Short mmCIF file of C-alpha atoms and ligand atoms in Angstrom, two decimals:
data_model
loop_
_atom_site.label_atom_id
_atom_site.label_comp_id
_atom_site.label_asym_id
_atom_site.label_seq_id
_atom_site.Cartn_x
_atom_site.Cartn_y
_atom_site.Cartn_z
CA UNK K 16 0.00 0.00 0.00
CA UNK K 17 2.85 2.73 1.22
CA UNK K 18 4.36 1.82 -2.21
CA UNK K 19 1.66 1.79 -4.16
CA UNK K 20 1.02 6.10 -2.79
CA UNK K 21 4.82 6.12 -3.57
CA UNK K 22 4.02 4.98 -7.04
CA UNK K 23 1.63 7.16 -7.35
CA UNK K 24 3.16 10.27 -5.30
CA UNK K 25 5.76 10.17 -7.84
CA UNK K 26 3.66 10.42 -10.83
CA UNK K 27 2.45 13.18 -9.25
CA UNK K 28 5.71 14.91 -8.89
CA UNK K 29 6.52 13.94 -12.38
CA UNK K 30 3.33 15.33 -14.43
CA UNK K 31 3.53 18.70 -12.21
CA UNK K 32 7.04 19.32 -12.84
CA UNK K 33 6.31 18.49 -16.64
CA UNK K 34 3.15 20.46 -17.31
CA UNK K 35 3.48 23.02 -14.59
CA UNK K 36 7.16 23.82 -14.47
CA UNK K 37 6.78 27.39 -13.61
CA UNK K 38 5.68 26.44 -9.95
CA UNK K 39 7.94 23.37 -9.78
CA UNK K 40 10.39 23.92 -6.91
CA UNK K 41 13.43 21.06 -5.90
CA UNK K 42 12.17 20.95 -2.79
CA UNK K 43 9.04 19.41 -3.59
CA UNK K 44 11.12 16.19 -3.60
CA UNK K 45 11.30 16.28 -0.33
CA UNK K 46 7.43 16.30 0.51
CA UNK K 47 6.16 13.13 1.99
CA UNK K 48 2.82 11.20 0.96
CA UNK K 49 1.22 10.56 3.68
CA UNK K 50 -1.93 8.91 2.89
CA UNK K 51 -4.42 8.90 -0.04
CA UNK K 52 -8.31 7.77 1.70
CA UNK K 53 -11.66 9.02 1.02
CA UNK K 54 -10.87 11.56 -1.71
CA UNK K 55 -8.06 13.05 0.29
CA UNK K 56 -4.07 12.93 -0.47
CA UNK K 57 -2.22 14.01 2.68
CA UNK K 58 1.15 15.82 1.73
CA UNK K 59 3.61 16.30 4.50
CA UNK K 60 5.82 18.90 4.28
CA UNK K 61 9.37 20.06 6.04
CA UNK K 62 8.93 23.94 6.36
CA UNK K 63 5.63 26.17 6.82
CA UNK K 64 7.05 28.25 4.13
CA UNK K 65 6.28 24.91 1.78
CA UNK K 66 3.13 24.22 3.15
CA UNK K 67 1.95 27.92 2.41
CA UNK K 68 3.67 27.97 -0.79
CA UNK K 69 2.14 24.66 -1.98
CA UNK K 70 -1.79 26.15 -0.91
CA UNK K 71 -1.34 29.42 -2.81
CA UNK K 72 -3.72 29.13 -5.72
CA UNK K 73 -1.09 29.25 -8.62
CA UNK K 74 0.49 26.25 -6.93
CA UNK K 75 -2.70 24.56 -5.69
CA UNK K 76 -4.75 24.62 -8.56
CA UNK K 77 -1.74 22.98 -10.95
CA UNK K 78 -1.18 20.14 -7.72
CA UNK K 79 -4.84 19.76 -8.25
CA UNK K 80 -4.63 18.96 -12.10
CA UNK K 81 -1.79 16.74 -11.29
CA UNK K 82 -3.46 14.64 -8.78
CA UNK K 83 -6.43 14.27 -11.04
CA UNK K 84 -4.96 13.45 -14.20
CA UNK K 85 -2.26 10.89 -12.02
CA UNK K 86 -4.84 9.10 -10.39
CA UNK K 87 -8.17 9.94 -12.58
CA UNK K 88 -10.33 10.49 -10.08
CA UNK K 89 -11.29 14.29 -8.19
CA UNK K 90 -8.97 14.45 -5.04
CA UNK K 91 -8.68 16.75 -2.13
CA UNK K 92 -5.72 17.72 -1.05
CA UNK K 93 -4.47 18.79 2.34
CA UNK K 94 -0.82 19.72 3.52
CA UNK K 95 0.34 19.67 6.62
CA UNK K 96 3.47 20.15 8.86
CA UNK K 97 5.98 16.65 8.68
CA UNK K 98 7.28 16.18 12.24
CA UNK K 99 7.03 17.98 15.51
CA UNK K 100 6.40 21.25 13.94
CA UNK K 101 3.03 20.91 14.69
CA UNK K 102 2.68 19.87 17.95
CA UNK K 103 5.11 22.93 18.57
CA UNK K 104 3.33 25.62 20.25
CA UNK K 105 5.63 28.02 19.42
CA UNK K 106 4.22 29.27 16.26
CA UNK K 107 5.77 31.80 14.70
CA UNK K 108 4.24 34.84 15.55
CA UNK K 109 3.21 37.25 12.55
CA UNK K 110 1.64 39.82 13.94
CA UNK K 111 2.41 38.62 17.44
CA UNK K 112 -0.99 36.32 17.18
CA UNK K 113 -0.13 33.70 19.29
CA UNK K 114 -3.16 31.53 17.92
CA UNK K 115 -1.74 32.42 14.16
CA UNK K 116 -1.87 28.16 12.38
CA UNK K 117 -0.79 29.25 8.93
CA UNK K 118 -2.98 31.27 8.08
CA UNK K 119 -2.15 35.01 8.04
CA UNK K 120 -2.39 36.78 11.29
CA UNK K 121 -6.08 37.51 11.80
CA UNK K 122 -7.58 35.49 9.48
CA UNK K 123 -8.08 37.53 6.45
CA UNK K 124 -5.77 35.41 4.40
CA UNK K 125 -6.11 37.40 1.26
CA UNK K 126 -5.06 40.41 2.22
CA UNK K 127 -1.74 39.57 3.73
CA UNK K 128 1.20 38.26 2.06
CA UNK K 129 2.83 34.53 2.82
CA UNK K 130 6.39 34.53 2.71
CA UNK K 131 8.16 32.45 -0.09
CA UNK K 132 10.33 29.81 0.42
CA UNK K 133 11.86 31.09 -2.38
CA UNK K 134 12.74 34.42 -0.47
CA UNK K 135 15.58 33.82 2.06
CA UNK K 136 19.19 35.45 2.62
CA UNK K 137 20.16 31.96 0.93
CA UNK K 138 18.59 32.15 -2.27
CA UNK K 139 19.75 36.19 -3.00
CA UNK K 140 22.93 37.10 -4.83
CA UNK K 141 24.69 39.42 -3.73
CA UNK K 142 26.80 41.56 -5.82
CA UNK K 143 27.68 45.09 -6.30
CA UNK K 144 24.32 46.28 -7.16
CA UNK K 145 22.56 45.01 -3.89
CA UNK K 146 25.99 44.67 -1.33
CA UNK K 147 24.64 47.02 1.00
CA UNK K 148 21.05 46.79 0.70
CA UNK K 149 21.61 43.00 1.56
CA UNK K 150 24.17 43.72 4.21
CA UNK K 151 21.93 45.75 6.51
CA UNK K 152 19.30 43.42 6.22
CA UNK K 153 20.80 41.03 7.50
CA UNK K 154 22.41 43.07 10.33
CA UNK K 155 18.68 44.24 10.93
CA UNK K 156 17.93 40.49 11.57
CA UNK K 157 20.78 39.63 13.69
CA UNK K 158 19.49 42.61 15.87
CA UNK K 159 16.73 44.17 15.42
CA UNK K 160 15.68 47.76 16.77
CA UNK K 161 20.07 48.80 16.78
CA UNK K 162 21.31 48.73 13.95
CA UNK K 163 19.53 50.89 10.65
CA UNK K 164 16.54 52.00 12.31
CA UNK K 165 14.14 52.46 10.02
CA UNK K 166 15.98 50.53 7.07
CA UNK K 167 14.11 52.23 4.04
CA UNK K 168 15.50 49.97 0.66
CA UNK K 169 14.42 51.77 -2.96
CA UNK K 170 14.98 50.65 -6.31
CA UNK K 171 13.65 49.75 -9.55
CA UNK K 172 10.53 47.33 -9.98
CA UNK K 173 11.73 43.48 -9.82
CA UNK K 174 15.11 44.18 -8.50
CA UNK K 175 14.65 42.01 -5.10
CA UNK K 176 13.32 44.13 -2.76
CA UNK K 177 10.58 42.19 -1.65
CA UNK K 178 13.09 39.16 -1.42
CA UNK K 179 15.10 40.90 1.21
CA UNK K 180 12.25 41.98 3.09
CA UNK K 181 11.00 38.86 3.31
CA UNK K 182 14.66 36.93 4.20
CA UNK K 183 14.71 39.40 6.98
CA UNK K 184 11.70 38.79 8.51
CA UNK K 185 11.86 34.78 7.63
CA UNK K 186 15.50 35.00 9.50
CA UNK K 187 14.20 36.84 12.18
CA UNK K 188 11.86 34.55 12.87
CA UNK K 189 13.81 31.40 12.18
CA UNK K 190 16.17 32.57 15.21
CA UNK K 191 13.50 33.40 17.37
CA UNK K 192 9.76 31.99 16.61
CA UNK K 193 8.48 34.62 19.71
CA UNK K 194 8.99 37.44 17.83
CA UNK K 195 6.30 39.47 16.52
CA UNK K 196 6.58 40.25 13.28
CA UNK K 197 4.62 41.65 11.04
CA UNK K 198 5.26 41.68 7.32
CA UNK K 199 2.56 43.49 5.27
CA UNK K 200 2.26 45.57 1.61
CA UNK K 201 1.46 49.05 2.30
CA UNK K 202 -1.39 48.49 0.50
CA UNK K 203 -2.76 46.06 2.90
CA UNK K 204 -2.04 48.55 6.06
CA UNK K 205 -3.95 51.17 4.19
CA UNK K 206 -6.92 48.80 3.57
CA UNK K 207 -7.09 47.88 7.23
CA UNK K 208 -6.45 51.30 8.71
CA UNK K 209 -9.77 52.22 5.84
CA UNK K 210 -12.22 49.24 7.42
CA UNK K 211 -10.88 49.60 11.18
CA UNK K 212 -12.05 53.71 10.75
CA UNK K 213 -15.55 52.20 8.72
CA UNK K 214 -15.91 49.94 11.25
CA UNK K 215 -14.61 51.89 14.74
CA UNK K 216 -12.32 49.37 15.02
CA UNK K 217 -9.68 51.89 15.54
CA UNK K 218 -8.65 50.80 19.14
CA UNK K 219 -8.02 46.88 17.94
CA UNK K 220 -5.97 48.41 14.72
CA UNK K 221 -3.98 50.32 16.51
CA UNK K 222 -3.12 47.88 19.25
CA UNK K 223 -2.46 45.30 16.55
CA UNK K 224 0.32 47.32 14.70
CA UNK K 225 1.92 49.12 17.63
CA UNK K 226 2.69 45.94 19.30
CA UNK K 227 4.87 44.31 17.19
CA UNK K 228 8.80 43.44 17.51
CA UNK K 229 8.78 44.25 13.63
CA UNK K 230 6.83 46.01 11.28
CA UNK K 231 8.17 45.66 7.58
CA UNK K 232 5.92 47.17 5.02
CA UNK K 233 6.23 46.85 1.64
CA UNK K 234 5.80 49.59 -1.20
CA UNK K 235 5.30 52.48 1.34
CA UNK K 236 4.65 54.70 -2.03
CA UNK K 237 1.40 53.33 -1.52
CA UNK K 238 1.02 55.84 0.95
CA UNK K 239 1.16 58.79 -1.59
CA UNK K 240 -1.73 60.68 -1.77
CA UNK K 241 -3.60 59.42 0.92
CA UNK K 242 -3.63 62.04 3.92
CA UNK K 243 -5.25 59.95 6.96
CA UNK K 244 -3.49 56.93 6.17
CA UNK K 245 -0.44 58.93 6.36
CA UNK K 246 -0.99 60.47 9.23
CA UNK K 247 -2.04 57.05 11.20
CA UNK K 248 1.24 55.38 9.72
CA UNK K 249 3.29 58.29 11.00
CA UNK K 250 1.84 57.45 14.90
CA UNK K 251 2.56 53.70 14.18
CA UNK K 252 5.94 54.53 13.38
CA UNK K 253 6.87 57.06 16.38
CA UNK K 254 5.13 54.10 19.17
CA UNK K 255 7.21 51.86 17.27
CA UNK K 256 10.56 53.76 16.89
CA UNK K 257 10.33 55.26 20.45
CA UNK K 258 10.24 51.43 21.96
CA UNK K 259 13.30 50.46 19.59
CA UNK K 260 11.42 48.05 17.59
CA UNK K 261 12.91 47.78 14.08
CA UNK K 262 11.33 49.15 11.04
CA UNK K 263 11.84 48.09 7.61
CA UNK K 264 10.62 49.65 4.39
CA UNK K 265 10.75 49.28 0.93
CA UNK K 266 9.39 51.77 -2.28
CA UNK K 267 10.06 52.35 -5.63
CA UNK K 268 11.91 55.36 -4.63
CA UNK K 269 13.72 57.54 -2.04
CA UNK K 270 11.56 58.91 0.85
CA UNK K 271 11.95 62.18 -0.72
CA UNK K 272 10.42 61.03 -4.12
CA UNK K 273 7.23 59.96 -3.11
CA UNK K 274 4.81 62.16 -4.69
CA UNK K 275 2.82 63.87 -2.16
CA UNK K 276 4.70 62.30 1.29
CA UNK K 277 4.17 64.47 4.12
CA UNK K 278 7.27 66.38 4.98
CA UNK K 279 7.23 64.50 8.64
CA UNK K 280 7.26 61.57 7.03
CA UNK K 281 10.06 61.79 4.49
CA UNK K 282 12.33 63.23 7.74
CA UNK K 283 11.43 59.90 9.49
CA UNK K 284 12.30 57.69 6.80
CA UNK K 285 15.10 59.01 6.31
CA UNK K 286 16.45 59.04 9.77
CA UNK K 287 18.12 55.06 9.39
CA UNK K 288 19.88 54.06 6.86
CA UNK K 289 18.10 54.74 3.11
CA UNK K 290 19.61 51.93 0.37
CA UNK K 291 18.84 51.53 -3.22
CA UNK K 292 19.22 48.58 -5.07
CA UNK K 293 20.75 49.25 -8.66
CA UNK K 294 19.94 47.11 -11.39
CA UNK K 295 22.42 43.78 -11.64
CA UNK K 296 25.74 43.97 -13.54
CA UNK K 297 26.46 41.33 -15.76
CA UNK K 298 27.83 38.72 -13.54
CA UNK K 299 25.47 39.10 -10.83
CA UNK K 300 22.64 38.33 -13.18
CA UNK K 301 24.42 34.94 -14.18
CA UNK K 302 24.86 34.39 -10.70
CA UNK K 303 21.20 34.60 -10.14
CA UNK K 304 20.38 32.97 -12.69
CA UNK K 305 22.43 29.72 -11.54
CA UNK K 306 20.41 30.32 -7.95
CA UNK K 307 17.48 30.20 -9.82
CA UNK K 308 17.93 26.97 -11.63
CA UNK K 309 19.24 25.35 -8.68
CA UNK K 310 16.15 26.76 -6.63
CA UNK K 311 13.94 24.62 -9.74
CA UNK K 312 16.03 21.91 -10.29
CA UNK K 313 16.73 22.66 -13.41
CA UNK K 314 20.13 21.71 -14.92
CA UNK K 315 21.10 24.91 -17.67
CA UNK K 316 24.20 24.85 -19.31
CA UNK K 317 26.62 27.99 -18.74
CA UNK K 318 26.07 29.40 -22.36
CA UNK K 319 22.89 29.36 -22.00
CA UNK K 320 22.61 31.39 -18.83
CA UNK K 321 25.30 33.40 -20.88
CA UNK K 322 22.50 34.00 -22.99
CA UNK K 323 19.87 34.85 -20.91
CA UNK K 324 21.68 37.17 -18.80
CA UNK K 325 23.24 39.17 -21.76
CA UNK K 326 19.67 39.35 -23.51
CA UNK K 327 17.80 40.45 -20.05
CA UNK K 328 19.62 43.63 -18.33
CA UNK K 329 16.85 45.90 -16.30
CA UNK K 330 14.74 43.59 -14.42
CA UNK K 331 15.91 40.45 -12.20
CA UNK K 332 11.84 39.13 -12.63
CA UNK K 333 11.90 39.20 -16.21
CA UNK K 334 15.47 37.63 -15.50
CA UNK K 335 13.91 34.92 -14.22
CA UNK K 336 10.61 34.98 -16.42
CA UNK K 337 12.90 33.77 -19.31
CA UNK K 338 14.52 31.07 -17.56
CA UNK K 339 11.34 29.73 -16.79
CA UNK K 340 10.15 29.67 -19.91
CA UNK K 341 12.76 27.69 -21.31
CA UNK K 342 12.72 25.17 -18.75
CA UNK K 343 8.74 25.15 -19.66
CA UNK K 344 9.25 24.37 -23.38
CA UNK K 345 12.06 22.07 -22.74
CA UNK K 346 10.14 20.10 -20.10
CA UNK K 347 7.73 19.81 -22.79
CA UNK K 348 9.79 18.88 -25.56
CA UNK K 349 12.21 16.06 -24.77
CA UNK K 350 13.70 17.67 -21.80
CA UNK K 351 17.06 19.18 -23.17
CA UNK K 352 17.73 22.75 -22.51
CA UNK K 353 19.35 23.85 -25.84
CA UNK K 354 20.65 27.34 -27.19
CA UNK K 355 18.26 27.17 -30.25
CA UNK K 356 15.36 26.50 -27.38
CA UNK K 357 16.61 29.93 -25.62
CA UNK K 358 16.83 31.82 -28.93
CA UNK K 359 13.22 30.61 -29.62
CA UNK K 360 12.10 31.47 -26.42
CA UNK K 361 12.98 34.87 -26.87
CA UNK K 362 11.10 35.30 -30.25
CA UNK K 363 8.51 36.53 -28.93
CA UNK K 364 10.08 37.85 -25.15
CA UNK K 365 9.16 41.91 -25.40
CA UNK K 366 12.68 42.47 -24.22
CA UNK K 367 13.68 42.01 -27.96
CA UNK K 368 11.60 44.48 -28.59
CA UNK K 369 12.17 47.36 -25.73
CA UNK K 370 16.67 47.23 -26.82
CA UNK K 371 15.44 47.78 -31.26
CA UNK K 372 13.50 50.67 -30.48
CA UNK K 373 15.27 54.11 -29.65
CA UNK K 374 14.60 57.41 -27.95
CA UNK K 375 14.29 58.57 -31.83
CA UNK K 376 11.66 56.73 -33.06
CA UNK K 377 9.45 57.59 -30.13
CA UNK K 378 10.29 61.08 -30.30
CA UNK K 379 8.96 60.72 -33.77
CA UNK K 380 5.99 59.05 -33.36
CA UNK K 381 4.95 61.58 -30.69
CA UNK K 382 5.99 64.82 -32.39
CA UNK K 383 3.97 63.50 -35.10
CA UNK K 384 0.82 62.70 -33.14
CA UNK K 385 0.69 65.55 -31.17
CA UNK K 386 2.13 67.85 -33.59
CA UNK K 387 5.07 69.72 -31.75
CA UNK K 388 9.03 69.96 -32.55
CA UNK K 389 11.75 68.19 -30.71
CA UNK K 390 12.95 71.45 -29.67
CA UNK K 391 9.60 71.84 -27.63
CA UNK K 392 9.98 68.85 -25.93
CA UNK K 393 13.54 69.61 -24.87
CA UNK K 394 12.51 73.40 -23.92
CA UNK K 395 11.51 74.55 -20.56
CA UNK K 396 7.60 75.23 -21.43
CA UNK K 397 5.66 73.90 -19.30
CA UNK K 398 2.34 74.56 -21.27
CA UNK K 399 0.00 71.72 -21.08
CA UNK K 400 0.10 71.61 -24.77
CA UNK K 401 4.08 70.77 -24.40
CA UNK K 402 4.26 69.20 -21.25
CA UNK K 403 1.64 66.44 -22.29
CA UNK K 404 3.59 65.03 -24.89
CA UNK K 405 6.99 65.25 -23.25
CA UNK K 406 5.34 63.31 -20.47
CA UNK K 407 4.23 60.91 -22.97
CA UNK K 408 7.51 60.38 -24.41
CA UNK K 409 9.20 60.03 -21.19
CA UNK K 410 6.50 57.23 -19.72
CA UNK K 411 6.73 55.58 -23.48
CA UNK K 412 10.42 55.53 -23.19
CA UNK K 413 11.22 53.96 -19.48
CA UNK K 414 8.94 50.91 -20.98
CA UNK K 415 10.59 50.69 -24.01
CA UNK K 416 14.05 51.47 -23.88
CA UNK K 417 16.74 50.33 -21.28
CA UNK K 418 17.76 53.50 -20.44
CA UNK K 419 17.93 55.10 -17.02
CA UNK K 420 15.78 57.66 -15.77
CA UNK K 421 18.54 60.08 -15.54
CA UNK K 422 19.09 59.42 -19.16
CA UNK K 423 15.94 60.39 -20.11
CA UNK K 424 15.81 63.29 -18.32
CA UNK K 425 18.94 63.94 -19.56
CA UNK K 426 17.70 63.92 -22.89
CA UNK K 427 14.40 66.12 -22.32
CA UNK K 428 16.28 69.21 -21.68
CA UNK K 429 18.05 68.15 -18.82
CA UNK K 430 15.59 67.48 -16.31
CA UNK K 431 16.32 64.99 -13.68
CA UNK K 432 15.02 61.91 -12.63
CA UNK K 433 12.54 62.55 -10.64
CA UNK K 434 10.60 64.78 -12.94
CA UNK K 435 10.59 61.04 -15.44
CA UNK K 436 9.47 59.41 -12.51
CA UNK K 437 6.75 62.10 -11.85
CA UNK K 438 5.59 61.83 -15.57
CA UNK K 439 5.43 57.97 -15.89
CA UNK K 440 3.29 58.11 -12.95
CA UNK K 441 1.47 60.84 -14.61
CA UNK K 442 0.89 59.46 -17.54
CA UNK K 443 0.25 56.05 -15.85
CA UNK K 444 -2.59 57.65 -13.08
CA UNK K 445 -4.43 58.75 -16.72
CA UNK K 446 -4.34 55.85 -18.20
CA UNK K 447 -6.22 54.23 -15.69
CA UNK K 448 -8.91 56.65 -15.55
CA UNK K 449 -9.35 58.08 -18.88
CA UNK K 450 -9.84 55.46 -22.12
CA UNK K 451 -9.26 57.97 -24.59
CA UNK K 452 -5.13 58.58 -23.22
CA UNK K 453 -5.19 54.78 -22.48
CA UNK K 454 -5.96 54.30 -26.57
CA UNK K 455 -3.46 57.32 -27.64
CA UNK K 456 -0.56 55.58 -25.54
CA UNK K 457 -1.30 52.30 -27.07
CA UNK K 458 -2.03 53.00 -30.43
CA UNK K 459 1.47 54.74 -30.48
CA UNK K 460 3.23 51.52 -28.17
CA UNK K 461 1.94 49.43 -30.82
CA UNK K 462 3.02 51.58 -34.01
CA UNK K 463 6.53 51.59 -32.65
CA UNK K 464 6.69 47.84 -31.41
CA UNK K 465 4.63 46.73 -35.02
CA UNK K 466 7.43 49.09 -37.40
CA UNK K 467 9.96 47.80 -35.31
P1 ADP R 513 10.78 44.03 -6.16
O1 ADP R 513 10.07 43.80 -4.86
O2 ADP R 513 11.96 44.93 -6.02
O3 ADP R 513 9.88 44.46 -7.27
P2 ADP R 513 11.24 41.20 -6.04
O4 ADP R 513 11.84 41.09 -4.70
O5 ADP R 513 9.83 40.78 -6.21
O6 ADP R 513 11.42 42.67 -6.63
O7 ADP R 513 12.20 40.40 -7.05
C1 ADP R 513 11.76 39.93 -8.31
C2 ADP R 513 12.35 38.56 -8.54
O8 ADP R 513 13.75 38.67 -8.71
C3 ADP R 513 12.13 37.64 -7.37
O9 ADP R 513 11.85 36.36 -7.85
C4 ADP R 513 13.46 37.65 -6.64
O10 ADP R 513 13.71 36.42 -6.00
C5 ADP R 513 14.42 37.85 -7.77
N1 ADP R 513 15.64 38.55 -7.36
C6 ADP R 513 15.89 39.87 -7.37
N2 ADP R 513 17.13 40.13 -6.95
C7 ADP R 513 17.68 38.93 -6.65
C8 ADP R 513 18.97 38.53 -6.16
N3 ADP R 513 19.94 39.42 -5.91
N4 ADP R 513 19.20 37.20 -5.99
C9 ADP R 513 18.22 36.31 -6.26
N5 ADP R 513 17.01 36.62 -6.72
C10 ADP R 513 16.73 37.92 -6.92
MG1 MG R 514 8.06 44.03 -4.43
#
């Protein structure tokens, strides 16, 4: 019988890691079968970070397909924690709920985020883009509340910022399981802070967040624009600082380039240690992507991470996007990783695209649509008639070129970054609420990615 759910356990493990091998981690081969009776397979697994990984719906809905198509029939599926992990009572304490089983720490599982197993200190590279970023999270970990206090990490979208936020708070709590930590998006404190005022729940919010060991918070630009929220997160953060407890941050840019960031706030931010993480040099994203493939299981050769990492320069999650793909068509087609497989691959990969098509051509297009001169564009006027489409160039041009903000300020008359940064979002905020500039942008996105 315990070979026959071996039999089929592995069968299991084989069709996901064929069909589905975006989610496919080398741990997995380390989960245990435990039983398969009355429509239910019971995994075991090694880590909580496993358990939660394996129940988030990317990763339970392709176990699910697995299961059925292995053993034909509709099966539940429940994971639990291998060993005495479970009796343990000392849970780790997100949040500093003591009662906290996996779930989230009050229940509302959607809103807050589960730390990856694929997010420790041991799966990040370091090199020279991140040295510092990663060094003072992991001081912050060894001892929190006295080292950086608050520890306020920028950069670029997909450049690991969530990663180290997450290793610290996963190493935190893997040296001491009584800590209260709480790891949240911004997003998800401004949500709560919204329903606790609804609701005049303002007594249990506010206990919850100012009793914590840690607070890390995610994409604190999410604060911009939003006054109360501001002002409730700037209380938070004085209980917190004034009782030493450690603060951690992360944005897509300095405290002082958050649109709209009360001046109070940007002081406070800035009053620790502020790091940014650059994008990765060459060798660091070869590096990464040899953790990634070892992370997967996946054996690539060295020319073709070569190729990956030379044909992928801005983002470490499109970085990784590519190497998963390959794997994915190679899993599917006789298993062999080849360079032809990685050219193919790339066909169609939009970062083709974004290196062919210059400043030039968008200037073009745009000077053309909107009928102005280049020499507009790279004036000072600030009329709305030339402001619009410089703004439109600029947000066109950080998603379709690989240069730097600077650059492209650079190039606009010498304006700096922060006035790109302020266009893209801009241009960005109108896109979402106006369908006519939503069309314009993409009607000129497509007849520069379509000439190309
Ligand atoms: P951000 O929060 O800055 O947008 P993420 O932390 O989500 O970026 O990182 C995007 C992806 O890139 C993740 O899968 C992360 O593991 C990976 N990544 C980024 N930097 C590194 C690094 N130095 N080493 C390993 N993986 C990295
Ligand atoms: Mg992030």
């Amino acid at each position: 019988m315990a070979d026959l759910l071996a039999d089929i356990w592995d069968n299991i493990l084989r069709y996901f890691q064929k069909y589905h091998s975006e989610s496919w981690r080398s741990w997995f081969e380390q989960l245990e079968p435990i039983s398969l009776e009355n429509g239910l397979l019971r995994i075991g697994a090694l880590e909580r970070s496993w358990k939660q990984y394996l129940k988030q719906p990317e990763c339970n809905d392709s176990l699910k397909v697995a299961v059925q198509n292995v053993t034909g029939r509709l099966v539940g599926i429940e994971v639990v924690l291998s060993d005495q992990e479970e009796e343990s009572s000392g849970e780790p304490s997100h949040s500093g709920d003591s009662e906290a089983s996996d779930s989230p720490v009050d229940g509302d599982e959607s809103s807050f985020l589960y730390f990856s197993p694929d997010y420790t200190f041991d799966n990040f590279v370091v090199g020279p883009c991140n040295r510092l970023s990663h060094a003072a999270c992991v001081a912050v970990s060894d001892s929190p509340g006295e080292t950086y206090n608050p520890l306020f990490i920028h950069g670029d979208v997909g450049l690991g910022k969530t990663h180290l936020l997450q290793a610290a708070s996963q190493s935190i709590l893997n040296n001491n399981k009584d800590m209260r930590v709480m790891y949240l998006s911004c997003e998800t404190f401004v949500n709560h802070f919204i329903r606790a005022v609804e609701e005049g729940d303002l007594y249990d919010f506010r206990y919850k967040y100012r009793h914590v060991d840690m607070l890390v918070i995610d994409d604190i630009q999410f604060l911009t624009d939003r006054d109360r929220s501001q002002e409730e997160f700037f209380h938070t953060f004085n209980t917190l600082y004034q009782s030493r407890k450690q603060i951690i941050l992360s944005a897509d840019c300095s405290p002082s380039e958050i649109p709209n960031l009360e001046e109070r706030l940007i002081s406070r931010f800035s009053q620790g240690l502020v790091t940014r993480i650059d994008k990765p040099c060459m060798e660091t994203r070869m590096a990464i992507l040899y953790k990634k493939s070892q992370l997967r299981g996946m054996n690539v050769p060295d020319d073709i991470i070569n190729y990956i990492a030379k044909r992928v320069e801005n983002n470490t999650r499109e970085l990784e996007g590519a190497l998963t793909k390959i794997y994915g068509m190679a899993m599917l087609d006789g298993g062999e990783i080849t360079l032809d497989l990685a050219r193919e691959a790339f066909g169609d990969e939009p970062t083709q695209i974004r290196h062919q098509i210059t400043i030039t051509q968008i200037i073009d297009a745009v000077t053309q649509h909107f009928n102005v001169r280049l020499g507009d564009l790279q004036s000072k006027r600030r009329s709305r008639s030339i402001a619009f489409p410089r703004q439109v160039c600029m947000y066109i041009a950080r998603d379709l070129t690989s240069h730097s903000l600077e650059e492209i300020g650079g190039y606009f008359g010498g304006r700096d970054h922060t006035t790109v940064l302020h266009a893209y979002r801009n241009i960005d905020k109108l896109c979402d609420h106006d369908p006519t500039i939503r069309n314009m942008v993409d009607g000129l996105v497509t007849g520069l990615t379509l000439n190309d």
